[in-house]
Every structure is written in C-alpha cells, then in structure tokens.
PDB file of C-alpha atoms in Angstrom:
ATOM      1  CA  GLN A   1      57.035 152.302  86.742  1.00 76.00           C
ATOM      2  CA  VAL A   2      55.505 149.592  89.158  1.00 85.00           C
ATOM      3  CA  GLN A   3      56.317 145.964  88.178  1.00 91.00           C
ATOM      4  CA  LEU A   4      55.157 142.622  89.684  1.00 95.00           C
ATOM      5  CA  VAL A   5      57.162 139.632  88.894  1.00 95.00           C
ATOM      6  CA  GLU A   6      54.821 136.707  89.470  1.00 96.00           C
ATOM      7  CA  SER A   7      56.431 133.025  90.034  1.00 96.00           C
ATOM      8  CA  GLY A   8      55.713 129.704  91.346  1.00 97.00           C
ATOM      9  CA  GLY A   9      53.407 127.901  88.657  1.00 97.00           C
ATOM     10  CA  GLY A  10      53.749 124.777  86.876  1.00 98.00           C
ATOM     11  CA  LEU A  11      52.559 121.667  85.984  1.00 98.00           C
ATOM     12  CA  VAL A  12      50.276 119.607  88.865  1.00 98.00           C
ATOM     13  CA  GLN A  13      47.979 116.840  88.859  1.00 98.00           C
ATOM     14  CA  ALA A  14      44.448 117.180  90.057  1.00 98.00           C
ATOM     15  CA  GLY A  15      44.268 117.498  93.874  1.00 98.00           C
ATOM     16  CA  GLY A  16      48.360 119.036  93.896  1.00 98.00           C
ATOM     17  CA  SER A  17      49.046 121.940  95.535  1.00 98.00           C
ATOM     18  CA  LEU A  18      51.140 125.311  94.170  1.00 98.00           C
ATOM     19  CA  ARG A  19      51.939 128.482  95.678  1.00 98.00           C
ATOM     20  CA  LEU A  20      52.643 131.530  93.698  1.00 98.00           C
ATOM     21  CA  SER A  21      54.478 134.565  95.024  1.00 98.00           C
ATOM     22  CA  CYS A  22      54.269 138.060  93.631  1.00 97.00           C
ATOM     23  CA  VAL A  23      56.981 140.680  94.071  1.00 95.00           C
ATOM     24  CA  THR A  24      56.492 144.462  93.580  1.00 93.00           C
ATOM     25  CA  SER A  25      59.112 147.245  92.824  1.00 88.00           C
ATOM     26  CA  ALA A  26      56.687 149.724  94.802  1.00 77.00           C
ATOM     27  CA  ARG A  27      58.014 151.413  97.293  1.00 78.00           C
ATOM     28  CA  THR A  28      54.094 152.221  99.035  1.00 76.00           C
ATOM     29  CA  PHE A  29      53.141 148.316  98.615  1.00 84.00           C
ATOM     30  CA  SER A  30      52.029 148.073 101.825  1.00 86.00           C
ATOM     31  CA  ARG A  31      49.388 150.887 101.725  1.00 89.00           C
ATOM     32  CA  TYR A  32      47.478 149.080  98.055  1.00 93.00           C
ATOM     33  CA  ALA A  33      45.503 146.209  98.306  1.00 96.00           C
ATOM     34  CA  MET A  34      46.491 143.572  96.123  1.00 96.00           C
ATOM     35  CA  GLY A  35      44.497 140.652  93.902  1.00 97.00           C
ATOM     36  CA  TRP A  36      45.016 137.853  91.794  1.00 98.00           C
ATOM     37  CA  PHE A  37      43.621 137.255  88.606  1.00 98.00           C
ATOM     38  CA  ARG A  38      43.547 134.329  86.193  1.00 98.00           C
ATOM     39  CA  GLN A  39      42.771 133.713  82.490  1.00 98.00           C
ATOM     40  CA  ALA A  40      42.601 130.760  80.638  1.00 97.00           C
ATOM     41  CA  PRO A  41      42.550 130.324  76.655  1.00 92.00           C
ATOM     42  CA  GLY A  42      39.778 131.715  74.988  1.00 94.00           C
ATOM     43  CA  LYS A  43      38.368 133.249  77.964  1.00 96.00           C
ATOM     44  CA  GLU A  44      37.903 136.652  79.798  1.00 96.00           C
ATOM     45  CA  ARG A  45      40.569 137.097  82.826  1.00 97.00           C
ATOM     46  CA  GLU A  46      38.463 136.831  86.027  1.00 97.00           C
ATOM     47  CA  PHE A  47      39.086 137.694  89.681  1.00 98.00           C
ATOM     48  CA  VAL A  48      40.263 135.097  91.890  1.00 98.00           C
ATOM     49  CA  THR A  49      40.964 136.771  95.399  1.00 98.00           C
ATOM     50  CA  ALA A  50      41.885 139.731  96.993  1.00 98.00           C
ATOM     51  CA  ILE A  51      43.925 141.022  99.924  1.00 97.00           C
ATOM     52  CA  ASN A  52      43.551 144.538 101.392  1.00 95.00           C
ATOM     53  CA  TRP A  53      46.424 146.472 102.571  1.00 93.00           C
ATOM     54  CA  SER A  54      47.306 144.974 106.074  1.00 93.00           C
ATOM     55  CA  GLY A  55      45.993 141.588 105.369  1.00 94.00           C
ATOM     56  CA  SER A  56      43.202 141.985 107.463  1.00 95.00           C
ATOM     57  CA  SER A  57      40.551 141.416 104.800  1.00 96.00           C
ATOM     58  CA  THR A  58      40.060 139.003 102.412  1.00 97.00           C
ATOM     59  CA  TYR A  59      37.476 138.230  99.425  1.00 98.00           C
ATOM     60  CA  TYR A  60      37.694 134.911  97.116  1.00 98.00           C
ATOM     61  CA  THR A  61      35.166 133.805  94.226  1.00 98.00           C
ATOM     62  CA  ASP A  62      33.065 130.993  95.180  1.00 98.00           C
ATOM     63  CA  SER A  63      34.887 128.305  92.980  1.00 97.00           C
ATOM     64  CA  VAL A  64      38.165 128.842  94.994  1.00 98.00           C
ATOM     65  CA  LYS A  65      36.632 129.642  98.206  1.00 98.00           C
ATOM     66  CA  GLY A  66      38.037 127.060 100.909  1.00 98.00           C
ATOM     67  CA  ARG A  67      41.259 125.713  98.639  1.00 98.00           C
ATOM     68  CA  PHE A  68      42.492 129.173  97.540  1.00 98.00           C
ATOM     69  CA  THR A  69      44.650 131.348 100.068  1.00 98.00           C
ATOM     70  CA  ILE A  70      45.608 134.769  99.918  1.00 98.00           C
ATOM     71  CA  SER A  71      48.320 136.402 101.857  1.00 98.00           C
ATOM     72  CA  ARG A  72      50.975 139.159 101.931  1.00 96.00           C
ATOM     73  CA  ASP A  73      54.092 140.351 103.764  1.00 95.00           C
ATOM     74  CA  ASN A  74      54.826 143.550 103.190  1.00 93.00           C
ATOM     75  CA  SER A  75      57.866 143.663 104.513  1.00 92.00           C
ATOM     76  CA  LYS A  76      58.896 141.396 101.446  1.00 94.00           C
ATOM     77  CA  ASN A  77      56.388 143.744  98.812  1.00 94.00           C
ATOM     78  CA  THR A  78      55.616 140.140  98.436  1.00 95.00           C
ATOM     79  CA  VAL A  79      51.577 138.973  98.019  1.00 97.00           C
ATOM     80  CA  TYR A  80      51.064 134.894  97.990  1.00 98.00           C
ATOM     81  CA  LEU A  81      48.654 132.827  96.718  1.00 98.00           C
ATOM     82  CA  GLN A  82      48.423 129.153  98.217  1.00 98.00           C
ATOM     83  CA  MET A  83      46.695 126.454  95.730  1.00 98.00           C
ATOM     84  CA  ASN A  84      45.076 123.511  97.664  1.00 98.00           C
ATOM     85  CA  ARG A  85      43.149 120.641  96.189  1.00 98.00           C
ATOM     86  CA  LEU A  86      43.735 121.972  92.300  1.00 98.00           C
ATOM     87  CA  LYS A  87      40.918 120.998  89.189  1.00 98.00           C
ATOM     88  CA  PRO A  88      41.725 121.163  86.004  1.00 98.00           C
ATOM     89  CA  GLU A  89      39.438 124.008  86.247  1.00 97.00           C
ATOM     90  CA  ASP A  90      41.929 125.513  87.480  1.00 98.00           C
ATOM     91  CA  THR A  91      44.021 125.275  84.804  1.00 98.00           C
ATOM     92  CA  ALA A  92      44.901 129.415  83.449  1.00 98.00           C
ATOM     93  CA  VAL A  93      47.952 131.853  83.566  1.00 98.00           C
ATOM     94  CA  TYR A  94      47.602 133.809  86.773  1.00 98.00           C
ATOM     95  CA  TYR A  95      48.427 137.541  87.140  1.00 98.00           C
ATOM     96  CA  CYS A  96      48.607 139.585  90.379  1.00 97.00           C
ATOM     97  CA  ALA A  97      47.685 143.274  90.288  1.00 97.00           C
ATOM     98  CA  ARG A  98      47.444 146.129  92.432  1.00 96.00           C
ATOM     99  CA  ASP A  99      44.839 148.410  93.499  1.00 95.00           C
ATOM    100  CA  PRO A 100      44.904 151.420  94.241  1.00 92.00           C
ATOM    101  CA  THR A 101      41.236 152.440  94.737  1.00 94.00           C
ATOM    102  CA  THR A 102      41.143 150.997  98.430  1.00 92.00           C
ATOM    103  CA  ALA A 103      44.659 152.300  99.421  1.00 89.00           C
ATOM    104  CA  TYR A 104      44.354 151.855 103.564  1.00 90.00           C
ATOM    105  CA  SER A 105      40.786 150.694 103.514  1.00 91.00           C
ATOM    106  CA  ASN A 106      39.480 147.859 104.343  1.00 91.00           C
ATOM    107  CA  SER A 107      38.121 147.499 101.255  1.00 92.00           C
ATOM    108  CA  VAL A 108      39.044 144.975  98.340  1.00 94.00           C
ATOM    109  CA  SER A 109      37.741 145.458  94.466  1.00 96.00           C
ATOM    110  CA  THR A 110      37.097 142.511  92.501  1.00 96.00           C
ATOM    111  CA  THR A 111      36.910 143.801  89.096  1.00 96.00           C
ATOM    112  CA  ARG A 112      39.701 144.334  86.796  1.00 96.00           C
ATOM    113  CA  GLU A 113      39.064 148.232  86.016  1.00 96.00           C
ATOM    114  CA  ALA A 114      40.225 148.836  89.308  1.00 97.00           C
ATOM    115  CA  TYR A 115      43.774 147.289  88.988  1.00 96.00           C
ATOM    116  CA  ASP A 116      46.189 149.839  87.498  1.00 95.00           C
ATOM    117  CA  SER A 117      49.283 147.388  87.417  1.00 95.00           C
ATOM    118  CA  TRP A 118      49.473 144.058  86.224  1.00 96.00           C
ATOM    119  CA  GLY A 119      52.686 141.345  86.146  1.00 96.00           C
ATOM    120  CA  GLN A 120      53.019 139.668  83.272  1.00 96.00           C
ATOM    121  CA  GLY A 121      51.453 136.249  84.629  1.00 97.00           C
ATOM    122  CA  THR A 122      52.539 132.749  85.319  1.00 98.00           C
ATOM    123  CA  GLN A 123      51.254 129.323  84.286  1.00 98.00           C
ATOM    124  CA  VAL A 124      49.614 126.857  86.227  1.00 98.00           C
ATOM    125  CA  THR A 125      48.706 123.883  84.571  1.00 98.00           C
ATOM    126  CA  VAL A 126      46.557 120.944  86.178  1.00 98.00           C
ATOM    127  CA  SER A 127      46.284 117.768  84.670  1.00 97.00           C
ATOM    128  CA  SER A 128      43.566 114.385  85.590  1.00 92.00           C
TER     129      SER A 128
END
C-alpha cells in the first residue's frame, strides 16, 4: 500500500508562512506527478497545485499563484508546499496526493479523479 504522510501544518497569523511536507513510502515516487489539495469545513476538496515527476512543470490555482510554491526532492521521496503571505481564506486541511496518470510526462492533473493515493491531511489555520 502506498502511504503518504503530511506534516508542517499549524496556526499562523495572516501574512505569515508555513512549509508543508509530504513523505511517501512509494518505491516509484520519482516517476509520478504529485499534487496538493485542500478542504475547508463544509466545502469540497479543491485543487491547489501540482508538480510533474521531474519538477520541471508546475501548476497553481489562481488564488495561490505567487504566494505558494510546490517543490520535490525525489531522493527523499518528499514533496513540499511553501506557503507565504497566508490569508484566512487559506484555512483548510491540506492533502498531498499521487497522480499515476502522468508518469514520466510533462503534464499534471488538476482534478481529484486523477489522483489515486492520498495522505491523511494536515490542518492549516490562518487567523486575522
């Protein structure tokens, strides 16, 4: 079974920063695109950002563009989400996920259906 474990969430004031990490047990981690999603209470899980297998391609939803940065270290089986200038609207549980549909490609997926493995999530709370 593929396991993904997120960490780095917490409580931060608006304008602050957090860095999330996601460590996976997958032996073939480096061939897959990885994504970050978030879900606020009472709302659907939404796409945040994704990175292709090599790190050469990234994509961000408009609401986080310029503030969030996704990166990966394949030698450590880890994907990161650097979040700067956080807003209260960013408050949510953040999930990392694996996309098996774009392995070794220059593409990433923005829909939940493309991802087959999910972490348990880490809570990010941004106060005013």
